[in-house]
mmCIF file of C-alpha atoms and ligand atoms in Angstrom:
data_model
loop_
_atom_site.group_PDB
_atom_site.id
_atom_site.type_symbol
_atom_site.label_atom_id
_atom_site.label_comp_id
_atom_site.label_asym_id
_atom_site.label_seq_id
_atom_site.Cartn_x
_atom_site.Cartn_y
_atom_site.Cartn_z
ATOM 1 C CA UNK A 1162 -21.825 59.560 131.207
ATOM 2 C CA UNK A 1163 -25.321 60.708 132.038
ATOM 3 C CA UNK A 1164 -25.102 63.131 134.950
ATOM 4 C CA UNK A 1165 -27.537 65.709 136.220
ATOM 5 C CA UNK A 1166 -25.173 68.015 138.108
ATOM 6 C CA UNK A 1167 -21.615 68.663 137.001
ATOM 7 C CA UNK A 1168 -18.983 67.056 139.173
ATOM 8 C CA UNK A 1169 -16.243 68.545 141.295
ATOM 9 C CA UNK A 1170 -13.310 66.727 142.878
ATOM 10 C CA UNK A 1171 -10.507 67.993 145.058
ATOM 11 C CA UNK A 1172 -8.214 66.838 147.837
ATOM 12 C CA UNK A 1173 -5.747 67.839 150.528
ATOM 13 C CA UNK A 1174 -2.776 65.824 151.773
ATOM 14 C CA UNK A 1175 -2.726 64.765 155.442
ATOM 15 C CA UNK A 1176 0.928 65.792 155.516
ATOM 16 C CA UNK A 1177 0.853 68.254 158.417
ATOM 17 C CA UNK A 1178 -1.247 70.943 160.048
ATOM 18 C CA UNK A 1179 -3.636 72.583 157.616
ATOM 19 C CA UNK A 1180 -2.792 76.259 157.068
ATOM 20 C CA UNK A 1181 -4.932 79.268 156.288
ATOM 21 C CA UNK A 1182 -3.471 78.853 152.771
ATOM 22 C CA UNK A 1183 -5.265 75.506 152.466
ATOM 23 C CA UNK A 1184 -8.416 77.105 153.813
ATOM 24 C CA UNK A 1185 -8.418 80.242 151.653
ATOM 25 C CA UNK A 1186 -7.083 78.586 148.489
ATOM 26 C CA UNK A 1187 -9.159 75.414 148.618
ATOM 27 C CA UNK A 1188 -11.527 74.481 151.451
ATOM 28 C CA UNK A 1189 -13.418 77.741 151.566
ATOM 29 C CA UNK A 1190 -14.493 77.464 147.944
ATOM 30 C CA UNK A 1191 -15.439 73.806 148.308
ATOM 31 C CA UNK A 1192 -18.067 74.842 150.832
ATOM 32 C CA UNK A 1193 -19.609 77.183 148.260
ATOM 33 C CA UNK A 1194 -19.539 74.630 145.479
ATOM 34 C CA UNK A 1195 -21.367 71.934 147.407
ATOM 35 C CA UNK A 1196 -24.629 73.684 146.527
ATOM 36 C CA UNK A 1197 -24.261 73.595 142.780
ATOM 37 C CA UNK A 1198 -22.098 70.563 141.985
ATOM 38 C CA UNK A 1199 -21.975 66.886 142.794
ATOM 39 C CA UNK A 1200 -18.874 67.015 144.972
ATOM 40 C CA UNK A 1201 -16.172 64.511 145.910
ATOM 41 C CA UNK A 1202 -13.581 65.638 148.439
ATOM 42 C CA UNK A 1203 -10.807 63.279 149.388
ATOM 43 C CA UNK A 1204 -8.019 63.136 151.900
ATOM 44 C CA UNK A 1205 -5.119 62.170 149.688
ATOM 45 C CA UNK A 1206 -3.056 59.954 151.958
ATOM 46 C CA UNK A 1207 -1.354 58.183 149.074
ATOM 47 C CA UNK A 1208 -0.043 61.532 147.869
ATOM 48 C CA UNK A 1209 1.196 62.354 151.366
ATOM 49 C CA UNK A 1210 3.485 59.291 151.350
ATOM 50 C CA UNK A 1211 5.412 60.612 148.332
ATOM 51 C CA UNK A 1212 7.572 62.143 151.054
ATOM 52 C CA UNK A 1213 8.421 60.263 154.268
ATOM 53 C CA UNK A 1214 5.606 60.325 156.853
ATOM 54 C CA UNK A 1215 5.627 59.103 160.422
ATOM 55 C CA UNK A 1216 2.859 56.422 160.657
ATOM 56 C CA UNK A 1217 1.367 57.812 163.875
ATOM 57 C CA UNK A 1218 1.270 61.293 162.455
ATOM 58 C CA UNK A 1219 -0.267 60.158 159.139
ATOM 59 C CA UNK A 1220 -3.010 58.333 161.068
ATOM 60 C CA UNK A 1221 -3.784 61.337 163.278
ATOM 61 C CA UNK A 1222 -3.610 63.882 160.440
ATOM 62 C CA UNK A 1223 -5.962 61.865 158.235
ATOM 63 C CA UNK A 1224 -8.698 62.099 160.883
ATOM 64 C CA UNK A 1225 -7.782 65.708 161.599
ATOM 65 C CA UNK A 1226 -8.218 66.687 157.944
ATOM 66 C CA UNK A 1227 -11.583 64.889 157.846
ATOM 67 C CA UNK A 1228 -12.743 66.806 160.935
ATOM 68 C CA UNK A 1229 -11.525 70.076 159.399
ATOM 69 C CA UNK A 1230 -13.487 69.395 156.208
ATOM 70 C CA UNK A 1231 -16.639 69.092 158.317
ATOM 71 C CA UNK A 1232 -15.770 72.017 160.577
ATOM 72 C CA UNK A 1233 -15.253 74.240 157.521
ATOM 73 C CA UNK A 1234 -18.842 73.580 156.531
ATOM 74 C CA UNK A 1235 -18.825 70.603 154.174
ATOM 75 C CA UNK A 1236 -22.064 68.714 154.650
ATOM 76 C CA UNK A 1237 -21.626 64.923 154.452
ATOM 77 C CA UNK A 1238 -25.272 64.576 153.434
ATOM 78 C CA UNK A 1239 -24.618 66.570 150.295
ATOM 79 C CA UNK A 1240 -20.983 65.813 149.445
ATOM 80 C CA UNK A 1241 -18.887 62.675 149.419
ATOM 81 C CA UNK A 1242 -15.948 62.844 151.818
ATOM 82 C CA UNK A 1243 -13.505 59.943 151.703
ATOM 83 C CA UNK A 1244 -9.955 58.759 152.187
ATOM 84 C CA UNK A 1245 -8.117 58.123 148.919
ATOM 85 C CA UNK A 1246 -6.591 54.800 150.060
ATOM 86 C CA UNK A 1247 -10.079 53.483 150.934
ATOM 87 C CA UNK A 1248 -10.910 53.428 147.220
ATOM 88 C CA UNK A 1249 -8.376 51.105 145.542
ATOM 89 C CA UNK A 1250 -9.408 52.308 142.063
ATOM 90 C CA UNK A 1251 -7.158 55.367 142.654
ATOM 91 C CA UNK A 1252 -4.042 53.209 142.915
ATOM 92 C CA UNK A 1253 -5.125 51.105 139.977
ATOM 93 C CA UNK A 1254 -5.897 53.926 137.559
ATOM 94 C CA UNK A 1255 -2.843 55.718 138.972
ATOM 95 C CA UNK A 1256 -0.620 52.890 137.734
ATOM 96 C CA UNK A 1257 -2.330 52.851 134.339
ATOM 97 C CA UNK A 1258 -1.764 56.586 133.999
ATOM 98 C CA UNK A 1259 1.860 56.350 135.142
ATOM 99 C CA UNK A 1260 2.335 54.060 132.163
ATOM 100 C CA UNK A 1261 0.845 56.767 129.922
ATOM 101 C CA UNK A 1262 2.899 59.640 131.352
ATOM 102 C CA UNK A 1263 5.897 60.815 129.341
ATOM 103 C CA UNK A 1264 8.921 61.202 131.626
ATOM 104 C CA UNK A 1265 9.609 64.626 130.125
ATOM 105 C CA UNK A 1266 6.242 65.907 131.325
ATOM 106 C CA UNK A 1267 6.870 64.573 134.824
ATOM 107 C CA UNK A 1268 10.369 66.015 135.137
ATOM 108 C CA UNK A 1269 9.028 69.427 134.119
ATOM 109 C CA UNK A 1270 6.664 69.741 137.109
ATOM 110 C CA UNK A 1271 7.803 72.563 139.387
ATOM 111 C CA UNK A 1272 6.392 70.875 142.503
ATOM 112 C CA UNK A 1273 8.571 67.831 141.785
ATOM 113 C CA UNK A 1274 11.626 70.010 141.249
ATOM 114 C CA UNK A 1275 10.993 72.002 144.457
ATOM 115 C CA UNK A 1276 10.267 69.005 146.660
ATOM 116 C CA UNK A 1277 13.104 66.916 145.210
ATOM 117 C CA UNK A 1278 15.537 69.797 145.802
ATOM 118 C CA UNK A 1279 14.641 69.759 149.499
ATOM 119 C CA UNK A 1280 15.814 66.142 149.876
ATOM 120 C CA UNK A 1281 19.051 64.199 149.465
ATOM 121 C CA UNK A 1282 19.100 63.087 145.842
ATOM 122 C CA UNK A 1283 19.213 59.365 146.661
ATOM 123 C CA UNK A 1284 16.236 59.624 149.017
ATOM 124 C CA UNK A 1285 13.819 61.099 146.465
ATOM 125 C CA UNK A 1286 11.224 58.376 145.924
ATOM 126 C CA UNK A 1287 9.824 57.506 142.488
ATOM 127 C CA UNK A 1288 6.375 58.340 143.867
ATOM 128 C CA UNK A 1289 7.292 62.017 144.024
ATOM 129 C CA UNK A 1290 7.959 62.015 140.288
ATOM 130 C CA UNK A 1291 4.771 60.079 139.539
ATOM 131 C CA UNK A 1292 2.628 62.203 141.877
ATOM 132 C CA UNK A 1293 0.844 64.070 139.021
ATOM 133 C CA UNK A 1294 -0.292 60.806 137.396
ATOM 134 C CA UNK A 1295 -1.961 59.711 140.652
ATOM 135 C CA UNK A 1296 -3.555 63.134 140.946
ATOM 136 C CA UNK A 1297 -4.839 62.773 137.374
ATOM 137 C CA UNK A 1298 -6.349 59.419 138.382
ATOM 138 C CA UNK A 1299 -8.120 61.047 141.372
ATOM 139 C CA UNK A 1300 -9.760 63.569 139.093
ATOM 140 C CA UNK A 1301 -10.486 61.467 136.005
ATOM 141 C CA UNK A 1302 -12.045 58.585 137.969
ATOM 142 C CA UNK A 1303 -14.941 60.877 138.912
ATOM 143 C CA UNK A 1304 -15.294 62.416 135.434
ATOM 144 C CA UNK A 1305 -14.923 65.754 137.242
ATOM 145 C CA UNK A 1306 -15.640 68.894 135.245
ATOM 146 C CA UNK A 1307 -14.044 71.257 137.740
ATOM 147 C CA UNK A 1308 -11.217 71.025 140.258
ATOM 148 C CA UNK A 1309 -11.111 73.760 142.911
ATOM 149 C CA UNK A 1310 -7.477 74.273 143.942
ATOM 150 C CA UNK A 1311 -4.980 76.970 144.818
ATOM 151 C CA UNK A 1312 -2.785 78.573 142.189
ATOM 152 C CA UNK A 1313 0.141 76.201 142.851
ATOM 153 C CA UNK A 1314 -1.872 73.333 141.341
ATOM 154 C CA UNK A 1315 -2.380 74.966 137.940
ATOM 155 C CA UNK A 1316 0.459 73.020 136.352
ATOM 156 C CA UNK A 1317 -0.810 69.693 137.729
ATOM 157 C CA UNK A 1318 -4.220 70.435 136.265
ATOM 158 C CA UNK A 1319 -2.685 71.125 132.857
ATOM 159 C CA UNK A 1320 -0.869 67.810 133.158
ATOM 160 C CA UNK A 1321 -4.160 66.047 133.947
ATOM 161 C CA UNK A 1322 -5.861 67.628 130.951
ATOM 162 C CA UNK A 1323 -2.997 66.741 128.598
ATOM 163 C CA UNK A 1324 -2.912 63.174 129.867
ATOM 164 C CA UNK A 1325 -6.678 62.744 129.533
ATOM 165 C CA UNK A 1326 -6.600 64.102 125.999
ATOM 166 C CA UNK A 1327 -3.761 61.777 125.105
ATOM 167 C CA UNK A 1328 -5.608 58.774 126.548
ATOM 168 C CA UNK A 1329 -8.845 59.708 124.784
ATOM 169 C CA UNK A 1330 -6.996 60.101 121.480
ATOM 170 C CA UNK A 1331 -5.270 56.728 121.820
ATOM 171 C CA UNK A 1332 -8.136 54.609 123.155
ATOM 172 C CA UNK A 1333 -11.328 56.507 122.404
ATOM 173 C CA UNK A 1334 -13.351 58.945 124.499
ATOM 174 C CA UNK A 1335 -13.027 57.821 128.107
ATOM 175 C CA UNK A 1336 -12.407 60.811 130.345
ATOM 176 C CA UNK A 1337 -13.994 64.229 130.755
ATOM 177 C CA UNK A 1338 -11.372 66.978 130.405
ATOM 178 C CA UNK A 1339 -11.450 68.897 133.716
ATOM 179 C CA UNK A 1340 -11.008 72.628 134.307
ATOM 180 C CA UNK A 1341 -9.072 74.204 137.168
ATOM 181 C CA UNK A 1342 -11.211 76.425 139.402
ATOM 182 C CA UNK A 1343 -8.960 78.961 141.108
ATOM 183 C CA UNK A 1344 -10.289 81.624 143.510
ATOM 184 C CA UNK A 1345 -9.844 85.329 142.731
ATOM 185 C CA UNK A 1346 -8.581 86.223 146.195
ATOM 186 C CA UNK A 1347 -6.472 83.891 148.318
ATOM 187 C CA UNK A 1348 -5.269 81.541 145.579
ATOM 188 C CA UNK A 1349 -1.687 81.992 146.700
ATOM 189 C CA UNK A 1350 -1.028 82.844 150.331
ATOM 190 C CA UNK A 1351 2.662 83.355 151.034
ATOM 191 C CA UNK A 1352 4.771 82.415 154.065
ATOM 192 C CA UNK A 1353 4.662 85.002 156.853
ATOM 193 C CA UNK A 1354 8.382 84.619 157.490
ATOM 194 C CA UNK A 1355 9.243 84.562 153.781
ATOM 195 C CA UNK A 1356 6.614 86.221 151.589
ATOM 196 C CA UNK A 1357 8.316 85.125 148.387
ATOM 197 C CA UNK A 1358 7.595 81.423 149.151
ATOM 198 C CA UNK A 1359 4.143 79.785 149.192
ATOM 199 C CA UNK A 1360 2.741 79.141 152.667
ATOM 200 C CA UNK A 1361 2.975 75.389 153.084
ATOM 201 C CA UNK A 1362 1.899 72.965 155.791
ATOM 202 C CA UNK A 1363 5.068 70.922 155.555
ATOM 203 C CA UNK A 1364 7.432 73.843 156.182
ATOM 204 C CA UNK A 1365 8.961 73.388 159.641
ATOM 205 C CA UNK A 1366 9.812 76.962 160.685
ATOM 206 C CA UNK A 1367 7.720 78.280 163.542
ATOM 207 C CA UNK A 1368 6.616 81.632 162.133
ATOM 208 C CA UNK A 1369 5.979 80.490 158.566
ATOM 209 C CA UNK A 1370 2.279 79.602 158.606
ATOM 210 C CA UNK A 1371 -0.907 80.237 160.540
ATOM 211 C CA UNK A 1372 -2.547 76.874 161.116
ATOM 212 C CA UNK A 1373 -6.302 76.430 161.091
ATOM 213 C CA UNK A 1374 -6.043 75.040 164.619
ATOM 214 C CA UNK A 1375 -3.801 77.767 166.061
ATOM 215 C CA UNK A 1376 -5.075 79.384 169.269
ATOM 216 C CA UNK A 1377 -5.911 83.125 169.005
ATOM 217 C CA UNK A 1378 -2.764 84.216 170.856
ATOM 218 C CA UNK A 1379 -0.633 82.075 168.559
ATOM 219 C CA UNK A 1380 -2.247 83.654 165.477
ATOM 220 C CA UNK A 1381 -1.445 87.036 166.969
ATOM 221 C CA UNK A 1382 2.152 86.145 167.723
ATOM 222 C CA UNK A 1383 2.747 84.849 164.196
ATOM 223 C CA UNK A 1384 1.046 87.675 162.315
ATOM 224 C CA UNK A 1385 2.639 90.409 164.441
ATOM 225 C CA UNK A 1386 6.040 88.952 163.509
ATOM 226 C CA UNK A 1387 5.277 88.724 159.780
ATOM 227 C CA UNK A 1388 7.946 90.151 157.486
ATOM 228 C CA UNK A 1389 6.999 93.555 156.016
ATOM 229 C CA UNK A 1390 9.227 96.333 154.593
ATOM 230 C CA UNK A 1391 10.395 99.840 155.394
ATOM 231 C CA UNK A 1392 8.199 101.726 152.887
ATOM 232 C CA UNK A 1393 5.436 102.301 155.416
ATOM 233 C CA UNK A 1394 2.780 102.270 152.688
ATOM 234 C CA UNK A 1395 -0.314 100.057 152.778
ATOM 235 C CA UNK A 1396 -1.246 99.138 149.223
ATOM 236 C CA UNK A 1397 -1.532 96.076 147.011
ATOM 237 C CA UNK A 1398 1.606 95.550 144.944
ATOM 238 C CA UNK A 1399 3.345 92.889 142.865
ATOM 239 C CA UNK A 1400 6.824 94.217 143.670
ATOM 240 C CA UNK A 1401 8.884 91.549 145.470
ATOM 241 C CA UNK A 1402 10.097 94.076 148.090
ATOM 242 C CA UNK A 1403 6.490 94.723 149.089
ATOM 243 C CA UNK A 1404 5.447 91.051 149.082
ATOM 244 C CA UNK A 1405 4.970 90.885 152.864
ATOM 245 C CA UNK A 1406 2.463 93.738 153.054
ATOM 246 C CA UNK A 1407 0.768 92.531 149.881
ATOM 247 C CA UNK A 1408 0.356 89.096 151.478
ATOM 248 C CA UNK A 1409 -1.260 90.558 154.617
ATOM 249 C CA UNK A 1410 -3.618 92.585 152.433
ATOM 250 C CA UNK A 1411 -4.432 89.478 150.407
ATOM 251 C CA UNK A 1412 -5.313 87.516 153.552
ATOM 252 C CA UNK A 1413 -7.463 90.427 154.733
ATOM 253 C CA UNK A 1414 -9.182 90.587 151.350
ATOM 254 C CA UNK A 1415 -9.853 86.856 151.158
ATOM 255 C CA UNK A 1416 -11.529 87.029 154.563
ATOM 256 C CA UNK A 1417 -13.533 90.234 154.033
ATOM 257 C CA UNK A 1418 -14.384 90.022 150.304
ATOM 258 C CA UNK A 1419 -13.666 93.745 149.848
ATOM 259 C CA UNK A 1420 -12.185 95.377 146.763
ATOM 260 C CA UNK A 1421 -8.555 96.555 146.571
ATOM 261 C CA UNK A 1422 -9.679 100.192 146.566
ATOM 262 C CA UNK A 1423 -11.921 99.799 149.616
ATOM 263 C CA UNK A 1424 -9.200 98.052 151.567
ATOM 264 C CA UNK A 1425 -6.541 100.617 150.671
ATOM 265 C CA UNK A 1426 -8.925 103.387 151.657
ATOM 266 C CA UNK A 1427 -9.709 101.668 154.946
ATOM 267 C CA UNK A 1428 -6.000 101.567 155.839
ATOM 268 C CA UNK A 1429 -5.087 105.013 154.486
ATOM 269 C CA UNK A 1430 -2.954 106.873 157.033
ATOM 270 C CA UNK A 1431 -2.556 103.787 159.220
ATOM 271 C CA UNK A 1432 0.594 101.825 160.023
ATOM 272 C CA UNK A 1433 1.679 98.207 159.561
ATOM 273 C CA UNK A 1434 0.826 97.517 163.215
ATOM 274 C CA UNK A 1435 -2.811 98.459 162.501
ATOM 275 C CA UNK A 1436 -2.875 96.272 159.392
ATOM 276 C CA UNK A 1437 -1.494 93.312 161.339
ATOM 277 C CA UNK A 1438 -4.024 93.780 164.147
ATOM 278 C CA UNK A 1439 -6.862 93.863 161.630
ATOM 279 C CA UNK A 1440 -5.582 90.683 159.968
ATOM 280 C CA UNK A 1441 -5.315 88.926 163.360
ATOM 281 C CA UNK A 1442 -8.889 89.889 164.147
ATOM 282 C CA UNK A 1443 -10.239 88.658 160.811
ATOM 283 C CA UNK A 1444 -8.396 85.352 161.059
ATOM 284 C CA UNK A 1445 -9.494 84.719 164.624
ATOM 285 C CA UNK A 1446 -13.106 85.632 163.883
ATOM 286 C CA UNK A 1447 -13.133 83.078 161.107
ATOM 287 C CA UNK A 1448 -11.240 80.353 162.952
ATOM 288 C CA UNK A 1449 -12.989 80.487 166.306
ATOM 289 C CA UNK A 1450 -16.358 78.945 165.323
ATOM 290 C CA UNK A 1451 -14.579 76.553 163.018
ATOM 291 C CA UNK A 1452 -12.338 75.313 165.854
ATOM 292 C CA UNK A 1453 -15.343 74.807 168.120
ATOM 293 C CA UNK A 1454 -16.936 72.551 165.530
ATOM 294 C CA UNK A 1455 -13.627 70.791 164.951
ATOM 295 C CA UNK A 1456 -13.363 69.926 168.645
ATOM 296 C CA UNK A 1457 -16.775 68.323 168.564
ATOM 297 C CA UNK A 1458 -15.995 66.198 165.482
ATOM 298 C CA UNK A 1459 -12.536 65.073 166.560
ATOM 299 C CA UNK A 1460 -13.960 63.881 169.866
ATOM 300 C CA UNK A 1461 -16.446 61.679 168.045
ATOM 301 C CA UNK A 1462 -14.182 59.237 166.179
ATOM 302 C CA UNK A 1463 -17.055 56.810 165.607
ATOM 303 C CA UNK A 1464 -19.037 59.466 163.753
ATOM 304 C CA UNK A 1465 -16.035 60.496 161.652
ATOM 305 C CA UNK A 1466 -15.229 56.905 160.724
ATOM 306 C CA UNK A 1467 -18.841 56.335 159.693
ATOM 307 C CA UNK A 1468 -18.774 59.364 157.407
ATOM 308 C CA UNK A 1469 -15.540 58.165 155.823
ATOM 309 C CA UNK A 1470 -16.927 54.651 155.381
ATOM 310 C CA UNK A 1471 -20.093 55.941 153.709
ATOM 311 C CA UNK A 1472 -17.993 58.284 151.569
ATOM 312 C CA UNK A 1473 -15.702 55.494 150.383
ATOM 313 C CA UNK A 1474 -18.693 53.356 149.476
ATOM 314 C CA UNK A 1475 -20.294 56.114 147.405
ATOM 315 C CA UNK A 1476 -17.000 57.105 145.783
ATOM 316 C CA UNK A 1477 -16.168 53.483 144.877
ATOM 317 C CA UNK A 1478 -19.308 53.091 142.783
ATOM 318 C CA UNK A 1479 -18.353 56.029 140.554
ATOM 319 C CA UNK A 1480 -14.632 55.255 140.503
ATOM 320 C CA UNK A 1481 -15.058 51.570 139.662
ATOM 321 C CA UNK A 1482 -17.272 52.392 136.718
ATOM 322 C CA UNK A 1483 -14.657 54.664 135.145
ATOM 323 C CA UNK A 1484 -11.835 52.255 135.931
ATOM 324 C CA UNK A 1485 -13.692 49.423 134.197
ATOM 325 C CA UNK A 1486 -14.235 51.600 131.135
ATOM 326 C CA UNK A 1487 -10.572 52.651 130.982
ATOM 327 C CA UNK A 1488 -9.377 49.035 131.314
ATOM 328 C CA UNK A 1489 -11.777 47.830 128.690
ATOM 329 C CA UNK A 1490 -10.676 50.515 126.258
ATOM 330 C CA UNK A 1491 -7.036 49.545 126.781
ATOM 331 C CA UNK A 1492 -7.666 45.868 126.095
ATOM 332 C CA UNK A 1493 -7.623 44.373 129.573
ATOM 333 C CA UNK A 1494 -9.664 41.188 129.868
ATOM 334 C CA UNK A 1495 -12.159 41.886 132.648
ATOM 335 C CA UNK A 1496 -12.872 39.096 135.129
ATOM 336 C CA UNK A 1497 -16.097 37.113 134.480
ATOM 337 C CA UNK A 1498 -16.626 38.908 131.229
ATOM 338 C CA UNK A 1499 -17.062 42.163 133.262
HETATM 339 P P1 ATP B 1826 2.559 70.309 151.422
HETATM 340 O O1 ATP B 1826 3.292 71.431 152.082
HETATM 341 O O2 ATP B 1826 2.454 69.077 152.263
HETATM 342 O O3 ATP B 1826 2.983 70.042 150.022
HETATM 343 P P2 ATP B 1826 0.409 72.136 150.952
HETATM 344 O O4 ATP B 1826 0.293 72.991 152.166
HETATM 345 O O5 ATP B 1826 1.002 72.725 149.728
HETATM 346 O O6 ATP B 1826 1.085 70.771 151.331
HETATM 347 P P3 ATP B 1826 -1.650 70.539 149.714
HETATM 348 O O7 ATP B 1826 -2.231 69.424 150.470
HETATM 349 O O8 ATP B 1826 -0.624 70.188 148.710
HETATM 350 O O9 ATP B 1826 -1.051 71.640 150.696
HETATM 351 O O10 ATP B 1826 -2.774 71.415 149.052
HETATM 352 C C1 ATP B 1826 -4.144 71.339 149.309
HETATM 353 C C2 ATP B 1826 -4.857 72.480 148.637
HETATM 354 O O11 ATP B 1826 -4.522 73.716 149.270
HETATM 355 C C3 ATP B 1826 -4.508 72.662 147.158
HETATM 356 O O12 ATP B 1826 -5.676 73.014 146.453
HETATM 357 C C4 ATP B 1826 -3.538 73.804 147.158
HETATM 358 O O13 ATP B 1826 -3.530 74.510 145.940
HETATM 359 C C5 ATP B 1826 -4.071 74.649 148.286
HETATM 360 N N1 ATP B 1826 -3.015 75.459 148.883
HETATM 361 C C6 ATP B 1826 -1.927 74.997 149.538
HETATM 362 N N2 ATP B 1826 -1.157 76.006 149.971
HETATM 363 C C7 ATP B 1826 -1.765 77.155 149.559
HETATM 364 C C8 ATP B 1826 -1.453 78.544 149.690
HETATM 365 N N3 ATP B 1826 -0.364 78.924 150.307
HETATM 366 N N4 ATP B 1826 -2.311 79.443 149.174
HETATM 367 C C9 ATP B 1826 -3.441 79.043 148.549
HETATM 368 N N5 ATP B 1826 -3.788 77.754 148.370
HETATM 369 C C10 ATP B 1826 -2.970 76.810 148.870
HETATM 370 N N1 LTN B 1827 -1.661 67.813 144.506
HETATM 371 C C1 LTN B 1827 -2.667 68.414 145.315
HETATM 372 C C2 LTN B 1827 -3.412 67.461 146.182
HETATM 373 C C3 LTN B 1827 -4.251 66.599 145.334
HETATM 374 C C4 LTN B 1827 -5.384 67.007 144.585
HETATM 375 C C5 LTN B 1827 -5.866 65.844 143.952
HETATM 376 C C6 LTN B 1827 -6.010 68.237 144.386
HETATM 377 C C7 LTN B 1827 -4.100 65.264 145.128
HETATM 378 N N2 LTN B 1827 -5.060 64.813 144.295
HETATM 379 C C8 LTN B 1827 -6.964 65.883 143.103
HETATM 380 C C9 LTN B 1827 -7.110 68.261 143.537
HETATM 381 C C10 LTN B 1827 -7.566 67.103 142.894
HETATM 382 C C11 LTN B 1827 -2.022 69.464 146.148
HETATM 383 O O1 LTN B 1827 -2.707 70.293 146.569
HETATM 384 N N3 LTN B 1827 -0.752 69.424 146.346
#
């Protein structure tokens, strides 16, 4: 495993419109890390199908996510951007790791419990339960040292580490044990309509999330309607009754990089209307140039497809090498002696 730079891998599901939660919790830090790590960023379409997806929408969203990666500032010359299903090693190691995953560990995952609870019991697919094993495969195939994700993925990262350690103990050192890399500000953006639930791209309600592709007047409409409280006090707080204001402050902080004290001082004596206006302005300032770039990329499907094809080719070389090692260690007979 001779590598010069340490490796990073992360991914986003093409399961809907990307939210500012996806941007602040994940994408934004990926852009920073591309300078110091060897980075692999995938569009995890095989994870998206763990809940029902409309084929036309999955197709469109996969390209949309790719264009948003580029528009956010990922440079395809420096990082490898690819679609998970273009690299079959993910499915293959995924199956191997499913076979290594204790059911008890899988049933304990809060994301599984939450997503399963939202569906009729008999329509919950087995893929939803096995989701963390496929995610472990994504990460371990690249021998990634670090995985930049939002706070909600902490438990999946622990699962990946436990599974890798278990595999290494059973079959000999095979996988690097990865670390979660979680941002200080913006790791958990909450829903605007319900600040006790994580902002999520697959939540249907209209005023729940600001999408990365929302027009400025839509951002304004959503933020101005965000749930607050009747305390009339602008300060950071972990009290559930103040979660709405805390969430707006958190979004403001993630976009301005200011300290809690500076932000509270800035808003001293002001009202929630002022806070909301300031948040709208910060979001729109950030999204406007990004959306301009997005429009250019999405209107050049040939260019996007070329980037994804190159990415899959580069990713396959690394992934195949690890897959071969894992199979060999487990006792698979490799074709043609290797
Ligand atoms: P879905 O609603 O389809 O489950 P999601 O919006 O939770 O999707 P994912 O594709 O599962 O998004 O997540 C992609 C990345 O974005 C992950 O690193 C995740 O931790 C991060 N992320 C998602 N939502 C938030 C949020 N509200 N705050 C911060 N980070 C987030
Ligand atoms: N489970 C992740 C998406 C995901 C991922 C990954 C993130 C799939 N594979 C590998 C990091 C590394 C989520 O955000 N829900």
